XYZ file of C-alpha atoms in Angstrom:
590
model
C 25.031 -74.706 134.941
C 27.340 -75.802 132.140
C 30.655 -77.351 133.025
C 33.689 -75.212 132.478
C 34.842 -77.514 129.686
C 31.451 -77.373 127.986
C 31.386 -73.617 128.216
C 34.890 -73.370 126.808
C 33.950 -75.370 123.723
C 30.872 -73.259 123.061
C 32.677 -70.015 123.707
C 35.460 -70.926 121.271
C 32.877 -72.075 118.714
C 31.071 -68.740 118.756
C 34.327 -66.829 118.433
C 35.227 -69.068 115.479
C 31.889 -68.269 113.847
C 32.449 -64.524 114.157
C 35.882 -64.925 112.550
C 34.932 -67.440 109.862
C 31.899 -65.653 108.449
C 34.074 -62.667 107.579
C 35.582 -64.555 104.666
C 32.327 -64.396 102.657
C 30.312 -61.254 103.831
C 28.604 -52.219 100.250
C 29.172 -50.633 103.203
C 27.191 -47.459 103.696
C 27.221 -47.643 107.466
C 28.204 -44.483 109.267
C 31.517 -45.640 110.652
C 35.098 -44.686 109.824
C 37.312 -47.484 108.406
C 38.697 -49.817 111.037
C 42.199 -48.341 110.935
C 40.694 -44.987 111.945
C 39.019 -46.352 115.074
C 41.630 -48.868 116.253
C 44.054 -47.574 118.907
C 47.415 -46.384 117.598
C 49.256 -49.102 119.539
C 47.375 -51.943 117.773
C 49.916 -54.701 117.039
C 47.841 -56.896 114.718
C 45.080 -56.066 112.259
C 43.449 -58.138 109.520
C 40.663 -56.306 107.727
C 38.301 -57.093 104.855
C 37.111 -53.776 103.431
C 33.813 -55.116 102.085
C 32.845 -58.757 102.552
C 30.211 -59.026 99.761
C 32.554 -57.221 97.368
C 35.390 -59.607 98.278
C 33.162 -62.609 97.519
C 32.046 -61.041 94.235
C 35.612 -60.245 93.177
C 36.784 -63.748 94.010
C 34.021 -65.280 91.898
C 35.363 -63.209 88.997
C 38.833 -64.746 89.314
C 39.924 -67.834 87.427
C 39.298 -70.101 90.412
C 35.935 -68.468 91.058
C 34.795 -68.862 87.455
C 36.138 -72.409 87.409
C 33.956 -73.298 90.409
C 30.905 -72.116 88.410
C 31.756 -74.109 85.289
C 28.818 -76.428 84.404
C 31.153 -79.434 84.389
C 32.600 -78.698 87.829
C 29.794 -76.934 89.689
C 27.968 -80.194 90.631
C 31.100 -81.340 92.477
C 31.488 -77.941 94.169
C 27.823 -77.878 95.206
C 28.105 -81.407 96.558
C 31.116 -80.431 98.681
C 29.370 -77.289 99.910
C 26.309 -79.339 100.787
C 28.490 -81.800 102.682
C 30.061 -78.918 104.599
C 26.619 -77.600 105.469
C 25.674 -81.035 106.798
C 28.854 -81.214 108.882
C 27.968 -77.954 110.623
C 24.253 -78.671 110.774
C 24.555 -79.363 114.489
C 25.278 -75.666 114.950
C 21.803 -74.784 113.718
C 20.252 -76.112 116.912
C 22.615 -73.984 118.977
C 22.509 -70.733 117.013
C 19.264 -71.055 115.059
C 20.905 -70.426 111.668
C 22.040 -72.456 108.716
C 25.513 -72.100 107.220
C 24.278 -69.903 104.311
C 22.512 -67.604 106.785
C 25.671 -67.304 108.851
C 27.805 -66.517 105.818
C 25.369 -63.824 104.716
C 25.716 -61.772 107.914
C 28.806 -59.704 107.002
C 27.568 -56.865 104.805
C 30.481 -54.486 104.991
C 33.840 -54.321 106.695
C 35.143 -57.064 108.949
C 38.201 -56.563 111.143
C 40.075 -58.615 113.702
C 42.694 -56.848 115.815
C 44.863 -57.302 118.872
C 45.821 -54.408 121.141
C 48.377 -54.518 123.987
C 47.050 -53.606 127.421
C 49.412 -52.801 130.248
C 49.564 -55.562 132.890
C 46.977 -57.611 130.953
C 48.776 -58.741 127.816
C 46.819 -58.640 124.580
C 43.181 -57.674 124.086
C 41.228 -59.032 121.114
C 38.757 -56.990 119.083
C 36.283 -57.927 116.337
C 34.324 -55.371 114.294
C 31.605 -56.654 111.984
C 29.306 -54.549 109.770
C 25.955 -56.325 109.537
C 23.901 -53.744 107.608
C 20.740 -55.293 106.178
C 21.487 -58.518 108.085
C 21.184 -56.697 111.386
C 18.336 -58.900 112.622
C 20.297 -62.128 112.026
C 23.387 -60.639 113.649
C 21.356 -59.720 116.705
C 19.946 -63.224 116.780
C 23.457 -64.651 116.758
C 24.481 -62.424 119.641
C 21.314 -63.365 121.555
C 22.205 -67.046 121.406
C 25.796 -66.349 122.359
C 24.617 -64.284 125.323
C 22.338 -67.142 126.413
C 25.361 -69.449 126.433
C 27.341 -66.892 128.422
C 24.473 -66.557 130.920
C 24.401 -70.333 131.395
C 28.148 -70.396 131.938
C 27.848 -68.503 135.159
C 29.534 -65.364 133.939
C 28.606 -62.116 135.652
C 26.679 -59.814 133.308
C 26.614 -56.036 133.692
C 25.956 -53.094 131.420
C 27.683 -49.747 131.174
C 27.071 -46.622 129.126
C 30.225 -45.541 127.270
C 30.049 -42.388 125.131
C 26.290 -42.834 124.802
C 26.552 -46.499 123.769
C 25.296 -49.378 125.905
C 28.120 -51.879 126.404
C 27.309 -55.357 127.698
C 30.054 -56.869 129.870
C 30.530 -60.510 130.838
C 33.169 -61.296 133.464
C 34.440 -64.487 135.049
C 34.242 -66.573 131.873
C 35.911 -69.959 131.805
C 38.714 -71.309 133.976
C 40.869 -68.230 133.329
C 38.107 -65.788 134.281
C 38.036 -64.066 130.930
C 36.060 -60.953 130.053
C 33.912 -60.292 126.979
C 32.387 -56.937 125.995
C 29.827 -56.291 123.294
C 28.176 -53.264 121.754
C 26.243 -52.313 118.642
C 26.616 -48.991 116.837
C 25.599 -47.863 113.335
C 24.680 -51.415 112.253
C 28.128 -52.618 113.335
C 28.778 -55.221 116.008
C 31.886 -55.121 118.174
C 33.285 -57.787 120.480
C 36.278 -57.045 122.691
C 38.047 -58.387 125.754
C 39.039 -55.106 127.411
C 37.088 -51.992 128.431
C 39.930 -49.531 127.780
C 40.090 -50.720 124.188
C 36.329 -50.297 123.800
C 36.542 -46.763 125.181
C 39.333 -45.866 122.764
C 37.412 -47.271 119.804
C 34.222 -45.387 120.664
C 36.099 -42.121 121.151
C 37.713 -42.409 117.715
C 34.402 -43.563 116.196
C 32.813 -40.252 117.110
C 35.748 -38.195 115.833
C 37.490 -37.712 119.150
C 41.137 -36.809 119.647
C 42.319 -40.358 120.351
C 45.294 -41.397 118.219
C 44.483 -44.244 115.850
C 46.357 -46.896 113.915
C 45.735 -45.008 110.666
C 48.167 -42.295 111.811
C 50.843 -44.679 113.074
C 54.010 -43.974 111.016
C 54.854 -47.650 110.398
C 51.289 -48.608 109.472
C 50.931 -45.609 107.149
C 54.286 -46.260 105.446
C 53.402 -49.892 104.771
C 49.906 -49.173 103.482
C 51.188 -46.481 101.094
C 53.373 -49.079 99.427
C 50.696 -51.778 99.259
C 47.798 -49.975 97.636
C 45.735 -51.620 94.918
C 45.836 -50.912 91.189
C 43.497 -48.861 88.986
C 42.752 -46.407 91.815
C 41.041 -49.218 93.724
C 41.887 -49.998 97.314
C 42.734 -53.604 98.175
C 39.996 -55.893 99.439
C 42.100 -57.235 102.307
C 44.759 -55.424 104.322
C 46.840 -56.593 107.242
C 49.454 -55.199 109.597
C 51.692 -56.691 112.253
C 54.141 -55.156 114.718
C 55.882 -58.398 115.750
C 58.166 -56.917 118.391
C 55.361 -55.064 120.169
C 53.199 -58.190 119.975
C 55.945 -60.289 121.593
C 56.418 -57.687 124.317
C 52.702 -57.611 125.101
C 52.208 -61.379 124.957
C 55.282 -61.995 127.078
C 54.530 -59.646 129.961
C 55.821 -61.344 133.080
C 57.671 -64.062 131.146
C 61.387 -64.291 131.954
C 62.065 -66.161 128.702
C 60.473 -63.430 126.605
C 62.398 -60.735 128.465
C 65.667 -62.546 127.702
C 64.659 -62.754 124.034
C 63.840 -59.042 123.951
C 67.217 -58.238 125.504
C 68.910 -60.125 122.651
C 67.068 -58.246 119.889
C 69.574 -55.356 119.598
C 72.446 -57.836 119.367
C 70.636 -59.752 116.628
C 69.642 -56.545 114.877
C 65.978 -57.525 115.041
C 65.064 -54.358 116.898
C 65.245 -52.733 113.474
C 62.086 -54.518 112.348
C 59.473 -51.753 112.465
C 56.499 -53.608 111.024
C 55.154 -56.025 108.434
C 51.996 -55.577 106.421
C 50.380 -56.034 103.093
C 47.308 -56.275 100.946
C 45.376 -58.689 98.760
C 43.209 -57.789 95.778
C 41.141 -59.883 93.361
C 39.909 -59.094 89.849
C 41.829 -55.863 89.347
C 42.419 -54.760 85.760
C 44.713 -57.217 84.005
C 45.281 -59.194 87.187
C 43.345 -62.092 88.631
C 44.949 -61.499 92.012
C 47.593 -59.254 93.511
C 49.385 -59.904 96.801
C 51.751 -57.335 98.277
C 53.904 -57.603 101.407
C 56.127 -54.906 102.853
C 58.738 -55.431 105.577
C 59.576 -52.037 107.074
C 63.181 -51.909 108.306
C 65.297 -49.390 110.122
C 68.096 -47.847 108.080
C 70.986 -48.639 108.295
C 70.366 -52.344 108.848
C 72.374 -54.436 111.250
C 72.591 -57.920 112.649
C 70.485 -60.535 110.916
C 69.023 -57.989 108.498
C 72.540 -57.259 107.241
C 72.564 -60.901 106.111
C 70.173 -59.872 103.321
C 72.941 -59.336 100.812
C 70.959 -58.885 97.608
C 72.921 -58.149 94.453
C 72.172 -57.095 90.882
C 72.582 -58.850 87.569
C 70.871 -60.677 84.718
C 67.483 -62.256 85.411
C 66.627 -63.925 82.096
C 66.182 -67.692 82.495
C 69.293 -69.704 81.766
C 69.136 -71.430 78.351
C 69.068 -74.862 79.996
C 65.939 -74.264 82.125
C 63.233 -76.623 80.716
C 60.054 -75.086 79.341
C 57.712 -77.154 81.543
C 58.698 -75.786 84.952
C 55.948 -74.943 87.454
C 57.815 -72.290 89.457
C 60.983 -70.388 88.583
C 62.857 -67.946 90.850
C 66.185 -66.212 90.280
C 68.159 -63.649 92.280
C 71.691 -62.435 93.002
C 73.354 -62.772 96.398
C 76.661 -61.688 97.930
C 77.531 -64.897 99.793
C 80.738 -63.636 101.413
C 79.090 -60.493 102.770
C 76.182 -62.557 104.033
C 78.511 -65.025 105.746
C 80.411 -62.222 107.500
C 77.121 -60.828 108.826
C 76.073 -64.264 110.087
C 79.475 -64.789 111.682
C 79.270 -61.450 113.460
C 75.851 -62.196 114.927
C 76.673 -65.798 115.839
C 79.965 -64.895 117.524
C 78.343 -62.028 119.430
C 76.073 -64.588 121.083
C 78.339 -67.657 121.332
C 81.780 -66.043 121.612
C 84.612 -65.000 119.308
C 85.408 -67.632 116.670
C 82.391 -69.784 117.578
C 81.007 -70.082 114.042
C 84.409 -70.880 112.522
C 84.935 -73.622 115.104
C 81.469 -75.038 114.431
C 82.061 -75.137 110.678
C 85.447 -76.764 111.208
C 83.908 -79.481 113.377
C 80.889 -80.175 111.203
C 82.269 -79.654 107.696
C 86.023 -79.091 107.426
C 87.054 -82.223 109.300
C 84.728 -84.627 107.398
C 85.384 -83.010 103.973
C 89.074 -82.343 104.355
C 88.840 -78.658 103.400
C 87.303 -75.424 104.691
C 84.079 -74.854 102.689
C 83.952 -71.148 103.595
C 87.371 -70.247 102.230
C 87.286 -72.763 99.363
C 83.697 -72.521 98.092
C 82.292 -69.045 98.833
C 84.947 -67.177 96.767
C 84.039 -69.403 93.804
C 80.358 -68.381 93.787
C 79.534 -65.660 91.268
C 76.313 -64.762 93.115
C 73.389 -65.762 90.919
C 70.960 -68.294 92.423
C 68.197 -70.033 90.478
C 65.496 -72.372 91.711
C 62.731 -74.176 89.834
C 60.564 -77.256 90.090
C 58.647 -79.538 87.750
C 56.583 -82.714 87.891
C 58.045 -86.071 86.903
C 55.607 -88.603 85.504
C 53.923 -90.932 86.206
C 52.586 -88.850 89.073
C 53.282 -90.111 92.604
C 53.606 -88.326 95.974
C 57.338 -87.998 95.168
C 56.884 -86.612 91.654
C 57.766 -83.003 92.437
C 61.363 -82.493 91.315
C 63.337 -79.538 92.714
C 66.524 -77.960 91.369
C 68.883 -75.369 92.840
C 71.626 -73.803 90.703
C 74.518 -71.571 91.827
C 76.491 -69.589 89.234
C 80.254 -70.161 89.484
C 83.308 -67.983 88.893
C 85.583 -71.004 88.427
C 83.688 -74.118 87.360
C 86.843 -76.229 87.091
C 87.848 -75.518 90.697
C 84.381 -76.497 91.955
C 84.462 -79.651 89.852
C 87.695 -80.578 91.608
C 86.078 -80.030 95.016
C 83.170 -82.304 94.066
C 85.623 -85.000 93.000
C 87.375 -84.661 96.352
C 84.101 -84.998 98.243
C 83.119 -88.077 96.226
C 86.519 -89.632 96.943
C 85.868 -89.154 100.668
C 82.515 -90.966 100.481
C 82.862 -93.687 97.814
C 80.013 -95.793 99.219
C 77.644 -92.820 99.421
C 78.185 -91.176 96.019
C 78.197 -92.780 92.589
C 79.615 -91.121 89.494
C 77.248 -91.199 86.516
C 77.082 -89.661 83.063
C 74.353 -88.484 80.695
C 75.038 -87.174 77.175
C 78.706 -86.856 78.065
C 77.959 -84.806 81.212
C 79.272 -86.278 84.479
C 77.354 -85.974 87.720
C 77.289 -87.559 91.180
C 74.271 -89.336 92.602
C 73.414 -90.609 96.063
C 73.867 -94.371 95.965
C 71.034 -96.855 96.437
C 72.940 -98.303 99.398
C 72.987 -94.891 101.064
C 69.251 -94.571 100.593
C 68.641 -97.968 102.179
C 70.353 -96.673 105.292
C 67.567 -94.076 105.520
C 64.492 -96.221 106.234
C 62.228 -93.186 106.507
C 62.452 -92.569 102.745
C 63.064 -95.842 100.860
C 60.893 -94.836 97.904
C 62.195 -91.325 97.410
C 64.260 -90.518 94.304
C 68.041 -90.310 94.476
C 69.384 -86.715 94.600
C 72.312 -85.762 92.395
C 74.695 -82.835 91.831
C 77.084 -81.683 89.123
C 78.875 -78.759 87.530
C 77.089 -77.847 84.306
C 77.425 -74.748 82.120
C 79.296 -72.831 84.859
C 76.638 -73.669 87.456
C 76.670 -75.961 90.461
C 73.468 -77.975 90.039
C 71.747 -79.758 92.933
C 68.500 -81.601 92.211
C 66.232 -84.107 93.901
C 65.651 -86.139 90.712
C 68.224 -87.478 88.302
C 65.569 -87.345 85.562
C 65.300 -83.551 85.964
C 69.059 -83.190 85.550
C 68.836 -85.224 82.331
C 66.231 -82.796 80.986
C 68.420 -79.841 81.955
C 71.313 -81.314 79.969
C 69.028 -82.012 77.018
C 67.529 -78.488 77.076
C 71.024 -76.977 77.134
C 71.512 -78.152 73.548
C 68.017 -77.048 72.475
C 67.524 -73.463 73.677
C 64.362 -73.148 71.597
C 62.757 -75.561 74.136
C 63.824 -73.516 77.172
C 61.681 -71.401 79.482
C 63.172 -68.206 78.037
C 61.479 -69.023 74.708
C 58.033 -69.619 76.218
C 55.352 -67.060 75.319
C 53.700 -67.129 78.734
C 57.029 -66.397 80.414
C 57.664 -63.460 78.068
C 54.218 -62.047 78.891
C 54.822 -62.248 82.640
C 58.330 -60.810 82.276
C 56.847 -57.801 80.486
C 54.375 -57.200 83.326
C 57.150 -57.540 85.902
C 59.248 -54.975 84.077
C 56.341 -52.520 84.009
C 55.613 -52.930 87.705
C 59.216 -52.526 88.776
C 59.625 -49.394 86.647
C 62.920 -47.712 87.424
C 63.472 -49.872 90.523
C 65.821 -52.828 90.161
C 64.204 -56.039 91.377
C 66.352 -58.113 93.731
C 64.388 -61.262 92.903
C 62.115 -62.291 90.037
C 59.760 -65.250 89.832
C 57.451 -66.963 87.361
C 54.814 -69.604 87.991
C 52.214 -71.668 86.184
C 49.198 -72.306 88.440
C 47.663 -74.613 85.838
C 50.634 -76.978 86.038
C 50.429 -77.002 89.816
C 46.729 -77.836 89.503
C 47.542 -80.561 86.985
C 49.659 -82.315 89.622
C 46.784 -82.200 92.146
C 44.336 -83.306 89.429
C 46.395 -86.345 88.461
C 46.946 -87.219 92.112
C 43.181 -87.134 92.768
C 42.614 -89.470 89.833
C 45.270 -91.965 90.921
C 44.065 -95.186 92.463
C 46.580 -94.838 95.287
C 45.059 -91.515 96.350
C 41.511 -92.832 96.117
C 42.409 -95.779 98.309
C 43.868 -93.404 100.887
C 40.664 -91.348 100.788
C 38.562 -94.449 101.372
C 40.743 -95.497 104.294
C 40.568 -92.027 105.866
C 36.826 -91.742 105.188
C 36.112 -94.390 107.786
C 37.217 -92.057 110.586
C 37.277 -88.570 109.052
C 34.022 -86.949 107.813
C 35.891 -84.494 105.566
C 37.614 -87.274 103.642
C 34.321 -89.144 103.529
C 32.598 -86.134 101.956
C 35.396 -85.630 99.419
C 35.461 -89.305 98.463
C 31.679 -89.368 98.014
C 31.748 -86.166 95.938
C 34.402 -87.567 93.586
C 32.476 -90.826 93.235
C 29.200 -89.119 92.320
C 30.678 -86.266 90.282
C 33.893 -87.284 88.482
C 36.313 -84.534 87.612
C 35.902 -83.070 84.110
C 38.764 -83.252 81.591
C 41.725 -81.224 82.778
C 41.479 -78.929 79.764
C 38.142 -77.692 81.152
C 39.892 -76.467 84.304
C 43.100 -75.321 82.670
C 41.413 -72.697 80.514
C 40.562 -70.613 83.591
C 44.114 -70.276 84.889
C 46.801 -67.882 83.656
C 50.492 -67.597 84.576
C 51.793 -65.304 87.263
C 54.926 -63.627 88.481
C 56.599 -62.223 91.558
C 59.338 -59.788 92.420
C 61.159 -58.465 95.453
C 62.477 -54.910 95.525
C 65.071 -54.062 98.174
C 64.330 -50.442 99.057
C 66.119 -48.120 101.439
C 63.282 -48.441 103.967
C 62.535 -52.147 103.572
C 61.589 -55.057 101.346
C 58.610 -54.890 98.966
C 57.322 -58.236 97.670
C 54.672 -58.433 94.940
C 53.010 -61.602 93.671
C 50.377 -61.551 90.925
C 48.416 -63.835 88.636
C 47.337 -62.576 85.240
C 43.695 -62.624 84.221
C 42.700 -65.044 81.471
C 39.965 -63.717 79.214
């Protein structure tokens, strides 16, 4: 008989296989979609509509086509071969190679969790095997042999005309595993009541299913694919119900649940979304919807989105990787935070905390002195400073000001309070403050990191991690033709964002260049410092060893070869009456 520890490792490994192969596995099997067989009270669902179709669509994306490029495919094949070798030991246990395992999913794959009274959460996996039915049965046979050796008690029961195999007493915690096959689909579950509910819905019974759940339906309506095509991946989460089920019998969880109304979090009705590849003009499309109760309260009232201009400021450099801008009512947001904080810690608690931590060291109240000076627009972007190092990513945050002169005076006052920490500098006639080298030396955890700086520039409070980025901002301010707003790729994405938002006003807009993000990784992989780290890690980590060997035998092609597959993308957040709708897309490069 296997030891309990040995069984546990094998049991977890087989579960991992059933979950992992879903990522690569059209479905003509006689079964309703997963949402129409899952119980209505399901709290978590991740579903791939068609595994082979998902793989095909991904290979049609920029990254997929890049992996098939003649100059890169030898490296990709080498890495895949190395992965196959790493999992080769599984072949002796399950009788299949990695490619055979990945070929098993031939239709829908779904993982779900369902609350069960007095038992917590039950797990459920549904896998359509189709033409790979024989291999799927072989996989289950080997898993069942492992379960038999573990000492688990095996029984069988007929449920709605389907033979269900039941293993009980598994592992130290005496777990249960149920299995059945129906219409070329394989189902694994950890609770009989869940199996019964699934089979009843499968045959068109009267059992209520997740598909009819109001929150699930509302989220899915808002996250459908484009061009009359459903998304390839959908997901749904009821976080509050999941916490309740997982925390049955836990005093700590019950205390947390009792606080939810005070925090306003009981208004969170569900979160879900979808993912699609190769759809029309888009390489990929990710949608997320947060369904909220109306009116909002507590922490959700902190979401004080505003409206205003979203065109990039004329001083934003053209070479940014990511750009995000939005409008925010800081005073309203602070009042909401204060209300929630004081309701938990007592009247005046937040004001006292701010006074202790900020007002006393600075010499003024930041809430009353700074918040009224903020106009509301917030902008964030990042870029890469060269030569490339692990600290090359430069970040910048900008806050639009109502009274730039007043804020400049506050910065001068702060600098006067900390003369050894902050140094006044100037570039092109523009003053700014920078963290001193002496201050950095007092932080031994980051001696090589760049020195952050801040300033008032063009009616914005600028905070950045790299002084060099601030210099480029100042330079771009006098050359608007070199700004992001003048870039053709930004204009293209902005047009697509406008079309998607339609008559709805976006609370947040974003732009990104995946090729520039890849360029950073590319240059890092080519750096001698990175290669030395790979070689050091390769001595004890087989993954790093495989990557180092692949790069040695198949050097990366010129970056231009990779860049031509990637197109820019955009994102937006729409604050609707019923919740928050986030969309993120990448355009398709022809």
